[in-house]
Amino acid sequence: MKKNGFLKHVDFFLLDVLCLLFAYYLAGYIRGIGYLLNNDIYRLLGIFELLTLISVVYFYSPYKSILRKKTLNILLKTLAFGIMQFVVLAFILFATKYAEIISRLFLGYQYFIFIILSFSFKVFWIKVIKKKARNSINSGSKSLLIVTTKDYVKDLESDIKNNNFEYFRINGICLLDCEDKADISDFNVVCGKDNLLKYCCNNWIDSIFFDMDYEQIPKEILNSLAISGITVHLRLMKVEAFEGQDQMVEKVLNYPVLTSTIKDRTNFENFAKRAMDIAGGIVGCLFMVLITIFIGPIIFIKSPGPIFYKQKRIGKNGKQFNMYKFRSMVMNADALKKDLMSQNQVKDGFMFKIKNDPRIIPGIGNFIRKTSLDEFPQFINVLKGDMSLVGTRPPTVDEWNKYELKHRIRMAIKPGITGMWQVSGRNKITDFNEVIKLDSYYINNWSLSLDISILFKTVISLLKRDDNEAM
């Protein structure tokens, strides 16, 4: 999702707020006014100054492209920013007739100090960001696969190293006109044209950047990626209409790109969903502690071993994480699963589900699975940010390895404790394509009200104690 200009550079805004406050107190000390907050007039002036700063930031956009500006340009921009604040504040003071009782020398000192501090901290912070951007190429939190050709790759390498302000971890480079392991790039060449889609399906990739002429990109590749739910960035050289999902123009690695992605969320919607996850995660963890007191000893007595079960699952865009549950099966359950695959009710093995699973711990396993008590430790995953309250079911690693590209859309969002499939009669669904349809509907029609509706239906289902199997 593309951030608006203010939120994109909120760090620079906060730095300017701190610089203004420091200049406010330092100017008061130099002018000999004393403790400013004890003075009603100067306390009100401080409020006016903060409101003026916010207004000028909103309308003037002083941080636009700041990471790519030269030092002299930053100085001139900061100087104009400070003068503009001073002019706006002077107009406010004149209109409210406070200009007669406010020390003009105080204001002069303050904004002179502010401009010096603001410029100095901006230059320092930009150096910090650029250092972090270079380091994130190998360790960033968002993975990016670059698809290009030999004609573009050399210039691209320099731009990646100097302009990775999105903090992408470069997953590798795909050269559409070269062999898989061609020794042509400082970055790892991970695949060629023939196995690009297979690589995208089997690896953790948040987004793909096509740095090449649009006419060179095979249309079947673009169409397959659109179905998969992977975010696609097309460098704006010459781009025709592309049938994808939501589209927007933004910058990636300092290149203007057309980004095609699944249903876009606003900043508020992302904030609200995460806030709901944190609130629900805290409440869920409190219940988990109480449940542990009662069923923990029973699990240990019935099947000696750990009370909690940890399993590798696949999260958003293929990232692996450890999912936690109360252990409802015997200690060697994973090893026994191979012998039971012939009884799997879901064809093609994309999920595993059988009736009367012999691996379940007698006396307690069926109870905690039917009541979904075994799922409560997943609230830890929600608090950690690996999962959400509502999402898609996180597949196991062996299930993920069987996925085709069209199945990958399920993991275009964070997996959830509950979801569309779980409240739509999951015990009756044995066709994995039906699961894909339900998950795709949720992803493409997501809203906070839909999440609340699914949570409500989940609670109703638990209260009715439907014969639900664990995830």
Short mmCIF file of C-alpha atoms in Angstrom, two decimals:
data_model
loop_
_atom_site.label_atom_id
_atom_site.label_comp_id
_atom_site.label_asym_id
_atom_site.label_seq_id
_atom_site.Cartn_x
_atom_site.Cartn_y
_atom_site.Cartn_z
CA MET A 1 0.00 0.00 0.00
CA LYS A 2 1.27 3.45 -0.88
CA LYS A 3 1.58 5.81 2.05
CA ASN A 4 0.60 9.43 1.78
CA GLY A 5 3.38 12.04 1.93
CA PHE A 6 2.94 12.87 5.61
CA LEU A 7 2.92 9.34 7.00
CA LYS A 8 5.71 8.26 4.66
CA HIS A 9 8.07 10.72 6.39
CA VAL A 10 6.58 10.82 9.87
CA ASP A 11 10.11 10.36 11.28
CA PHE A 12 11.24 13.68 9.79
CA PHE A 13 8.08 15.34 11.07
CA LEU A 14 8.74 14.15 14.62
CA LEU A 15 12.34 15.35 14.37
CA ASP A 16 11.09 18.82 13.38
CA VAL A 17 8.64 18.85 16.30
CA LEU A 18 11.50 18.08 18.70
CA CYS A 19 13.71 20.73 17.06
CA LEU A 20 10.95 23.31 17.37
CA LEU A 21 10.40 22.51 21.06
CA PHE A 22 14.13 22.64 21.80
CA ALA A 23 14.44 25.96 19.94
CA TYR A 24 11.44 27.25 21.89
CA TYR A 25 13.08 26.61 25.26
CA LEU A 26 16.57 27.68 24.15
CA ALA A 27 15.27 30.98 22.74
CA GLY A 28 13.42 31.61 26.00
CA TYR A 29 16.61 30.99 27.96
CA ILE A 30 18.64 33.32 25.72
CA ARG A 31 15.96 36.02 25.89
CA GLY A 32 15.68 35.66 29.67
CA ILE A 33 11.95 35.02 29.69
CA GLY A 34 12.20 32.27 32.30
CA TYR A 35 10.19 29.05 32.44
CA LEU A 36 7.89 29.49 29.44
CA LEU A 37 5.20 27.05 30.54
CA ASN A 38 4.47 29.22 33.58
CA ASN A 39 3.63 32.08 31.22
CA ASP A 40 0.09 31.84 29.80
CA ILE A 41 0.98 33.95 26.75
CA TYR A 42 4.02 31.89 25.75
CA ARG A 43 2.24 28.62 26.55
CA LEU A 44 -0.45 29.63 24.05
CA LEU A 45 2.29 30.67 21.62
CA GLY A 46 3.76 27.17 21.81
CA ILE A 47 0.38 25.71 20.80
CA PHE A 48 0.15 28.15 17.89
CA GLU A 49 3.63 27.13 16.74
CA LEU A 50 2.83 23.41 16.75
CA LEU A 51 -0.38 24.00 14.80
CA THR A 52 1.54 26.18 12.35
CA LEU A 53 4.17 23.46 11.89
CA ILE A 54 1.51 20.83 11.17
CA SER A 55 -0.29 23.12 8.70
CA VAL A 56 2.87 24.05 6.78
CA VAL A 57 3.96 20.39 6.62
CA TYR A 58 0.55 19.41 5.23
CA PHE A 59 0.35 22.10 2.54
CA TYR A 60 4.04 22.66 1.71
CA SER A 61 5.27 19.02 1.76
CA PRO A 62 8.82 19.85 2.93
CA TYR A 63 9.85 16.16 3.06
CA LYS A 64 8.96 15.23 -0.51
CA SER A 65 11.80 13.19 -2.07
CA ILE A 66 14.03 14.30 0.82
CA LEU A 67 16.06 11.08 0.78
CA ARG A 68 17.19 11.75 -2.78
CA LYS A 69 18.00 15.45 -2.42
CA LYS A 70 21.52 16.87 -2.23
CA THR A 71 22.69 18.58 0.96
CA LEU A 72 22.40 22.09 -0.52
CA ASN A 73 18.84 21.43 -1.64
CA ILE A 74 17.96 20.18 1.85
CA LEU A 75 19.39 23.36 3.36
CA LEU A 76 17.39 25.59 0.99
CA LYS A 77 14.22 23.56 1.58
CA THR A 78 14.68 23.76 5.37
CA LEU A 79 15.33 27.49 5.19
CA ALA A 80 12.13 28.02 3.17
CA PHE A 81 10.26 25.73 5.59
CA GLY A 82 11.37 27.77 8.62
CA ILE A 83 10.64 31.15 6.98
CA MET A 84 7.20 29.95 5.90
CA GLN A 85 6.37 28.89 9.47
CA PHE A 86 7.55 32.28 10.76
CA VAL A 87 5.38 34.16 8.24
CA VAL A 88 2.27 32.09 8.97
CA LEU A 89 2.78 32.43 12.74
CA ALA A 90 3.32 36.20 12.39
CA PHE A 91 0.00 36.47 10.55
CA ILE A 92 -1.76 34.48 13.30
CA LEU A 93 -0.25 36.67 16.02
CA PHE A 94 -1.19 39.82 14.15
CA ALA A 95 -4.77 38.60 13.60
CA THR A 96 -5.18 37.68 17.28
CA LYS A 97 -3.42 40.87 18.43
CA TYR A 98 -0.80 38.85 20.34
CA ALA A 99 1.95 40.39 18.20
CA GLU A 100 2.12 43.38 20.55
CA ILE A 101 2.99 41.29 23.64
CA ILE A 102 5.23 38.58 22.13
CA SER A 103 8.96 39.29 21.96
CA ARG A 104 9.98 39.58 18.31
CA LEU A 105 13.57 38.88 19.32
CA PHE A 106 12.40 35.64 20.96
CA LEU A 107 10.75 34.54 17.70
CA GLY A 108 13.82 35.48 15.69
CA TYR A 109 16.10 33.46 17.97
CA GLN A 110 13.71 30.51 17.97
CA TYR A 111 13.34 30.11 14.22
CA PHE A 112 17.03 30.74 13.58
CA ILE A 113 17.86 27.93 16.03
CA PHE A 114 15.09 25.76 14.55
CA ILE A 115 16.45 26.05 11.00
CA ILE A 116 19.98 25.09 12.12
CA LEU A 117 18.77 22.15 14.22
CA SER A 118 16.28 20.93 11.61
CA PHE A 119 18.88 20.96 8.84
CA SER A 120 21.53 19.23 10.99
CA PHE A 121 19.21 16.47 12.17
CA LYS A 122 17.84 15.90 8.66
CA VAL A 123 21.34 15.39 7.25
CA PHE A 124 22.22 13.05 10.12
CA TRP A 125 18.99 11.05 9.84
CA ILE A 126 19.32 10.68 6.07
CA LYS A 127 22.76 9.12 6.58
CA VAL A 128 21.25 6.68 9.09
CA ILE A 129 18.46 5.76 6.67
CA LYS A 130 20.84 5.25 3.76
CA LYS A 131 23.04 2.99 5.85
CA LYS A 132 20.00 0.97 6.90
CA ALA A 133 18.83 0.81 3.28
CA ARG A 134 22.16 -0.66 2.15
CA ASN A 135 22.15 -3.20 4.97
CA SER A 136 18.55 -4.24 4.33
CA ILE A 137 19.46 -5.64 0.91
CA ASN A 138 20.43 -8.86 2.67
CA SER A 139 18.24 -8.66 5.77
CA GLY A 140 15.16 -6.52 5.04
CA SER A 141 11.71 -7.52 6.26
CA LYS A 142 10.11 -7.33 2.77
CA SER A 143 11.40 -9.65 0.07
CA LEU A 144 11.65 -8.46 -3.53
CA LEU A 145 12.38 -10.52 -6.64
CA ILE A 146 13.77 -8.51 -9.55
CA VAL A 147 12.96 -9.61 -13.08
CA THR A 148 15.07 -7.99 -15.79
CA THR A 149 17.39 -8.61 -18.74
CA LYS A 150 21.14 -8.34 -19.33
CA ASP A 151 20.69 -4.87 -20.84
CA TYR A 152 19.35 -3.39 -17.60
CA VAL A 153 20.95 -5.40 -14.83
CA LYS A 154 24.22 -3.45 -14.39
CA ASP A 155 22.60 -0.03 -13.92
CA LEU A 156 19.98 -1.63 -11.71
CA GLU A 157 22.56 -2.98 -9.25
CA SER A 158 23.85 0.52 -8.52
CA ASP A 159 20.32 1.88 -8.03
CA ILE A 160 19.44 -0.95 -5.65
CA LYS A 161 22.43 -0.23 -3.43
CA ASN A 162 21.82 3.54 -3.36
CA ASN A 163 18.03 3.79 -3.34
CA ASN A 164 16.62 0.88 -1.35
CA PHE A 165 14.59 3.19 0.91
CA GLU A 166 11.70 0.72 0.98
CA TYR A 167 14.07 -1.61 2.89
CA PHE A 168 13.61 -4.53 0.52
CA ARG A 169 15.53 -7.73 1.07
CA ILE A 170 16.57 -8.63 -2.45
CA ASN A 171 15.44 -12.22 -2.90
CA GLY A 172 17.41 -12.50 -6.11
CA ILE A 173 17.37 -11.63 -9.79
CA CYS A 174 15.59 -13.42 -12.61
CA LEU A 175 17.13 -12.84 -16.05
CA LEU A 176 14.55 -13.59 -18.72
CA ASP A 177 17.16 -13.71 -21.47
CA CYS A 178 19.84 -15.73 -19.68
CA GLU A 179 20.49 -19.12 -18.09
CA ASP A 180 19.54 -19.74 -14.44
CA LYS A 181 23.05 -19.58 -13.00
CA ALA A 182 24.60 -17.04 -15.36
CA ASP A 183 27.54 -15.21 -13.80
CA ILE A 184 26.43 -11.73 -14.79
CA SER A 185 25.24 -9.99 -11.63
CA ASP A 186 26.61 -9.18 -8.18
CA PHE A 187 23.24 -10.35 -6.87
CA ASN A 188 22.16 -13.97 -6.90
CA VAL A 189 20.58 -15.02 -10.20
CA VAL A 190 17.94 -17.43 -8.92
CA CYS A 191 15.97 -18.38 -12.00
CA GLY A 192 15.29 -17.82 -15.67
CA LYS A 193 12.15 -17.40 -17.75
CA ASP A 194 11.20 -21.09 -17.79
CA ASN A 195 11.06 -21.56 -14.02
CA LEU A 196 10.14 -18.04 -12.83
CA LEU A 197 6.58 -19.02 -11.88
CA LYS A 198 7.76 -22.14 -10.07
CA TYR A 199 10.28 -20.11 -8.10
CA CYS A 200 7.59 -17.57 -7.14
CA CYS A 201 5.34 -20.36 -5.95
CA ASN A 202 7.91 -22.09 -3.74
CA ASN A 203 9.72 -19.16 -2.12
CA TRP A 204 8.95 -16.28 0.21
CA ILE A 205 8.34 -13.33 -2.11
CA ASP A 206 6.40 -10.23 -1.08
CA SER A 207 6.59 -8.49 -4.45
CA ILE A 208 8.20 -8.59 -7.90
CA PHE A 209 9.81 -5.68 -9.75
CA PHE A 210 9.94 -5.89 -13.55
CA ASP A 211 12.80 -3.65 -14.74
CA MET A 212 12.44 -4.05 -18.49
CA ASP A 213 10.35 -2.99 -21.47
CA TYR A 214 6.75 -4.01 -21.05
CA GLU A 215 6.71 -5.64 -24.49
CA GLN A 216 9.44 -8.06 -23.33
CA ILE A 217 7.36 -9.46 -20.46
CA PRO A 218 5.40 -12.58 -21.44
CA LYS A 219 1.69 -11.90 -20.89
CA GLU A 220 1.13 -15.39 -19.47
CA ILE A 221 3.60 -14.58 -16.69
CA LEU A 222 1.77 -11.35 -15.78
CA ASN A 223 -1.60 -13.10 -15.81
CA SER A 224 -0.34 -15.94 -13.62
CA LEU A 225 1.17 -13.51 -11.11
CA ALA A 226 -2.10 -11.56 -10.96
CA ILE A 227 -3.95 -14.76 -10.02
CA SER A 228 -1.33 -15.65 -7.39
CA GLY A 229 -1.84 -12.46 -5.36
CA ILE A 230 1.82 -11.41 -5.53
CA THR A 231 2.29 -7.64 -5.70
CA VAL A 232 3.76 -6.69 -9.10
CA HIS A 233 5.70 -3.48 -9.86
CA LEU A 234 6.07 -2.61 -13.56
CA ARG A 235 8.68 0.03 -14.34
CA LEU A 236 6.99 2.87 -16.21
CA MET A 237 8.75 2.91 -19.53
CA LYS A 238 5.83 2.13 -21.77
CA VAL A 239 2.99 0.29 -20.09
CA GLU A 240 -0.30 -0.78 -21.59
CA ALA A 241 -3.43 -1.65 -19.64
CA PHE A 242 -2.69 -4.56 -17.32
CA GLU A 243 -5.48 -6.72 -15.99
CA GLY A 244 -4.72 -7.07 -12.30
CA GLN A 245 -6.29 -5.93 -9.06
CA ASP A 246 -5.89 -2.47 -7.51
CA GLN A 247 -3.32 -0.37 -9.37
CA MET A 248 -1.30 2.70 -8.38
CA VAL A 249 1.73 4.65 -9.48
CA GLU A 250 4.59 4.86 -6.96
CA LYS A 251 8.37 4.58 -6.72
CA VAL A 252 10.44 1.43 -6.19
CA LEU A 253 14.24 1.70 -6.01
CA ASN A 254 13.87 5.27 -7.36
CA TYR A 255 12.01 4.08 -10.49
CA PRO A 256 8.41 5.13 -11.23
CA VAL A 257 6.36 1.93 -11.37
CA LEU A 258 2.81 0.79 -11.93
CA THR A 259 1.96 -1.46 -9.00
CA SER A 260 -0.74 -4.13 -9.31
CA THR A 261 -1.80 -5.73 -6.04
CA ILE A 262 -4.71 -7.33 -4.24
CA LYS A 263 -7.41 -5.18 -2.64
CA ASP A 264 -5.67 -2.19 -1.13
CA ARG A 265 -6.22 -1.08 2.45
CA THR A 266 -6.01 2.43 3.78
CA ASN A 267 -3.64 3.36 6.59
CA PHE A 268 -6.61 3.55 8.95
CA GLU A 269 -7.86 0.09 7.94
CA ASN A 270 -4.42 -1.45 8.50
CA PHE A 271 -4.17 0.32 11.85
CA ALA A 272 -7.67 -0.75 12.88
CA LYS A 273 -7.09 -4.40 11.93
CA ARG A 274 -3.79 -4.53 13.80
CA ALA A 275 -5.33 -2.78 16.82
CA MET A 276 -8.15 -5.34 16.81
CA ASP A 277 -5.56 -8.15 16.58
CA ILE A 278 -3.59 -6.78 19.54
CA ALA A 279 -6.71 -6.30 21.68
CA GLY A 280 -8.00 -9.77 20.78
CA GLY A 281 -4.53 -11.28 21.23
CA ILE A 282 -4.22 -9.92 24.78
CA VAL A 283 -7.66 -11.22 25.77
CA GLY A 284 -6.96 -14.57 24.07
CA CYS A 285 -3.64 -14.98 25.89
CA LEU A 286 -5.31 -14.33 29.24
CA PHE A 287 -7.82 -17.10 28.50
CA MET A 288 -4.93 -19.31 27.33
CA VAL A 289 -3.26 -18.99 30.74
CA LEU A 290 -6.48 -20.05 32.50
CA ILE A 291 -7.01 -22.96 30.09
CA THR A 292 -3.42 -24.10 30.59
CA ILE A 293 -3.99 -24.41 34.34
CA PHE A 294 -6.83 -26.88 33.79
CA ILE A 295 -5.97 -28.89 30.68
CA GLY A 296 -2.16 -28.70 30.80
CA PRO A 297 -1.79 -31.36 33.53
CA ILE A 298 -4.34 -33.62 31.79
CA ILE A 299 -2.43 -33.47 28.49
CA PHE A 300 0.80 -34.36 30.29
CA ILE A 301 -0.78 -37.26 32.19
CA LYS A 302 -2.52 -38.73 29.13
CA SER A 303 0.55 -38.33 26.90
CA PRO A 304 3.81 -37.41 28.72
CA GLY A 305 5.63 -34.66 26.90
CA PRO A 306 5.31 -30.95 26.12
CA ILE A 307 1.92 -29.34 26.73
CA PHE A 308 2.37 -26.98 23.78
CA TYR A 309 2.97 -28.04 20.20
CA LYS A 310 5.13 -25.98 17.85
CA GLN A 311 4.98 -26.49 14.10
CA LYS A 312 6.48 -24.73 11.10
CA ARG A 313 3.74 -23.05 9.09
CA ILE A 314 3.74 -20.78 6.05
CA GLY A 315 2.70 -17.18 6.60
CA LYS A 316 2.20 -14.13 4.41
CA ASN A 317 3.89 -14.45 1.00
CA GLY A 318 5.64 -17.69 1.94
CA LYS A 319 7.43 -16.57 5.12
CA GLN A 320 7.84 -19.40 7.63
CA PHE A 321 6.92 -19.04 11.30
CA ASN A 322 6.36 -21.28 14.31
CA MET A 323 2.66 -21.74 15.07
CA TYR A 324 1.67 -22.73 18.62
CA LYS A 325 -1.16 -24.98 19.78
CA PHE A 326 -2.04 -27.10 22.78
CA ARG A 327 -0.83 -30.60 21.95
CA SER A 328 -3.84 -32.75 21.09
CA MET A 329 -1.91 -35.60 19.45
CA VAL A 330 0.67 -38.16 20.51
CA MET A 331 4.35 -37.23 20.43
CA ASN A 332 5.12 -38.94 17.08
CA ALA A 333 2.06 -37.56 15.28
CA ASP A 334 4.04 -35.99 12.42
CA ALA A 335 5.83 -39.26 11.69
CA LEU A 336 2.51 -41.18 11.69
CA LYS A 337 0.96 -38.69 9.26
CA LYS A 338 2.86 -40.21 6.34
CA ASP A 339 1.23 -43.59 6.96
CA LEU A 340 -2.22 -41.97 7.05
CA MET A 341 -2.00 -39.94 3.83
CA SER A 342 -3.97 -42.59 1.94
CA GLN A 343 -6.99 -41.76 4.15
CA ASN A 344 -6.80 -38.01 3.49
CA GLN A 345 -10.25 -36.62 2.64
CA VAL A 346 -8.84 -33.62 0.73
CA LYS A 347 -7.77 -34.69 -2.73
CA ASP A 348 -4.28 -33.86 -4.07
CA GLY A 349 -2.95 -33.51 -0.51
CA PHE A 350 -3.16 -29.72 -0.36
CA MET A 351 -4.60 -30.10 3.14
CA PHE A 352 -4.81 -33.04 5.55
CA LYS A 353 -8.10 -34.07 7.13
CA ILE A 354 -9.37 -37.52 8.18
CA LYS A 355 -12.12 -38.81 10.43
CA ASN A 356 -11.27 -40.54 13.71
CA ASP A 357 -7.60 -39.62 13.54
CA PRO A 358 -5.76 -42.34 15.54
CA ARG A 359 -3.01 -39.89 16.53
CA ILE A 360 -5.32 -37.93 18.85
CA ILE A 361 -4.58 -38.26 22.60
CA PRO A 362 -7.34 -40.40 24.17
CA GLY A 363 -9.52 -38.70 26.77
CA ILE A 364 -8.51 -35.10 26.09
CA GLY A 365 -7.46 -34.68 22.45
CA ASN A 366 -10.90 -34.91 20.89
CA PHE A 367 -12.39 -32.60 23.53
CA ILE A 368 -9.96 -29.73 23.05
CA ARG A 369 -10.17 -30.07 19.25
CA LYS A 370 -13.98 -30.12 19.11
CA THR A 371 -14.15 -27.10 21.40
CA SER A 372 -11.18 -25.45 19.58
CA LEU A 373 -9.38 -24.97 22.91
CA ASP A 374 -6.22 -26.26 21.25
CA GLU A 375 -6.15 -23.10 19.10
CA PHE A 376 -5.76 -20.61 21.98
CA PRO A 377 -1.91 -20.55 21.97
CA GLN A 378 -2.18 -19.07 18.47
CA PHE A 379 -3.07 -15.78 20.16
CA ILE A 380 0.67 -15.61 20.89
CA ASN A 381 1.25 -15.67 17.12
CA VAL A 382 -1.31 -12.88 16.74
CA LEU A 383 0.53 -10.66 19.25
CA LYS A 384 3.85 -11.41 17.53
CA GLY A 385 2.38 -10.34 14.19
CA ASP A 386 2.77 -13.72 12.48
CA MET A 387 -1.01 -14.20 12.33
CA SER A 388 -4.22 -12.22 12.52
CA LEU A 389 -7.49 -12.98 14.29
CA VAL A 390 -9.13 -13.43 10.87
CA GLY A 391 -7.36 -14.61 7.75
CA THR A 392 -6.63 -17.79 5.81
CA ARG A 393 -5.51 -21.11 7.24
CA PRO A 394 -1.68 -21.31 7.39
CA PRO A 395 -0.51 -24.40 5.46
CA THR A 396 2.20 -26.73 6.64
CA VAL A 397 5.50 -26.78 4.76
CA ASP A 398 4.72 -30.03 2.94
CA GLU A 399 1.31 -28.68 1.87
CA TRP A 400 2.91 -25.44 0.66
CA ASN A 401 5.43 -27.36 -1.44
CA LYS A 402 2.52 -28.89 -3.39
CA TYR A 403 0.90 -25.53 -4.16
CA GLU A 404 0.51 -24.31 -7.70
CA LEU A 405 0.81 -20.59 -8.41
CA LYS A 406 -2.98 -20.15 -8.45
CA HIS A 407 -3.12 -21.45 -4.85
CA ARG A 408 -0.60 -18.90 -3.62
CA ILE A 409 -3.19 -16.12 -3.29
CA ARG A 410 -4.21 -17.69 0.03
CA MET A 411 -0.96 -16.43 1.53
CA ALA A 412 -1.12 -12.91 0.09
CA ILE A 413 -2.33 -11.83 3.55
CA LYS A 414 -1.52 -12.86 7.11
CA PRO A 415 -3.02 -16.22 8.07
CA GLY A 416 -5.69 -16.18 10.74
CA ILE A 417 -6.95 -18.17 13.70
CA THR A 418 -10.35 -18.21 12.03
CA GLY A 419 -11.56 -17.26 8.59
CA MET A 420 -14.06 -17.60 5.78
CA TRP A 421 -13.42 -21.31 5.34
CA GLN A 422 -13.78 -22.10 9.04
CA VAL A 423 -17.23 -20.49 9.32
CA SER A 424 -18.50 -21.90 6.03
CA GLY A 425 -18.82 -25.54 7.06
CA ARG A 426 -15.20 -26.63 6.72
CA ASN A 427 -15.98 -30.24 7.68
CA LYS A 428 -18.12 -30.56 4.55
CA ILE A 429 -15.51 -29.07 2.20
CA THR A 430 -13.11 -31.63 0.76
CA ASP A 431 -12.35 -29.85 -2.55
CA PHE A 432 -9.36 -27.55 -2.13
CA ASN A 433 -10.58 -25.38 -5.01
CA GLU A 434 -13.62 -24.49 -2.88
CA VAL A 435 -11.24 -23.41 -0.11
CA ILE A 436 -9.41 -21.21 -2.64
CA LYS A 437 -12.71 -19.61 -3.72
CA LEU A 438 -13.65 -18.79 -0.13
CA ASP A 439 -10.22 -17.40 0.68
CA SER A 440 -10.14 -15.37 -2.55
CA TYR A 441 -13.56 -13.91 -1.75
CA TYR A 442 -12.33 -12.87 1.69
CA ILE A 443 -9.15 -11.28 0.32
CA ASN A 444 -10.88 -9.39 -2.50
CA ASN A 445 -13.85 -8.26 -0.39
CA TRP A 446 -12.08 -7.60 2.91
CA SER A 447 -13.50 -5.03 5.31
CA LEU A 448 -13.51 -4.52 9.06
CA SER A 449 -17.20 -5.38 9.13
CA LEU A 450 -16.46 -8.70 7.37
CA ASP A 451 -13.81 -9.52 10.00
CA ILE A 452 -16.25 -8.71 12.81
CA SER A 453 -18.92 -10.85 11.13
CA ILE A 454 -16.53 -13.82 10.86
CA LEU A 455 -15.46 -13.43 14.50
CA PHE A 456 -19.12 -13.32 15.56
CA LYS A 457 -19.92 -16.47 13.55
CA THR A 458 -16.86 -18.18 15.05
CA VAL A 459 -18.06 -17.46 18.60
CA ILE A 460 -21.56 -18.73 17.74
CA SER A 461 -20.04 -21.90 16.28
CA LEU A 462 -17.98 -22.49 19.44
CA LEU A 463 -20.97 -21.94 21.70
CA LYS A 464 -22.95 -24.46 19.66
CA ARG A 465 -19.96 -26.81 19.92
CA ASP A 466 -20.09 -27.84 16.27
CA ASP A 467 -18.00 -30.85 15.39
CA ASN A 468 -15.09 -28.76 14.12
CA GLU A 469 -11.69 -30.17 13.50
CA ALA A 470 -8.57 -28.24 14.40
CA MET A 471 -6.65 -26.42 11.78
#
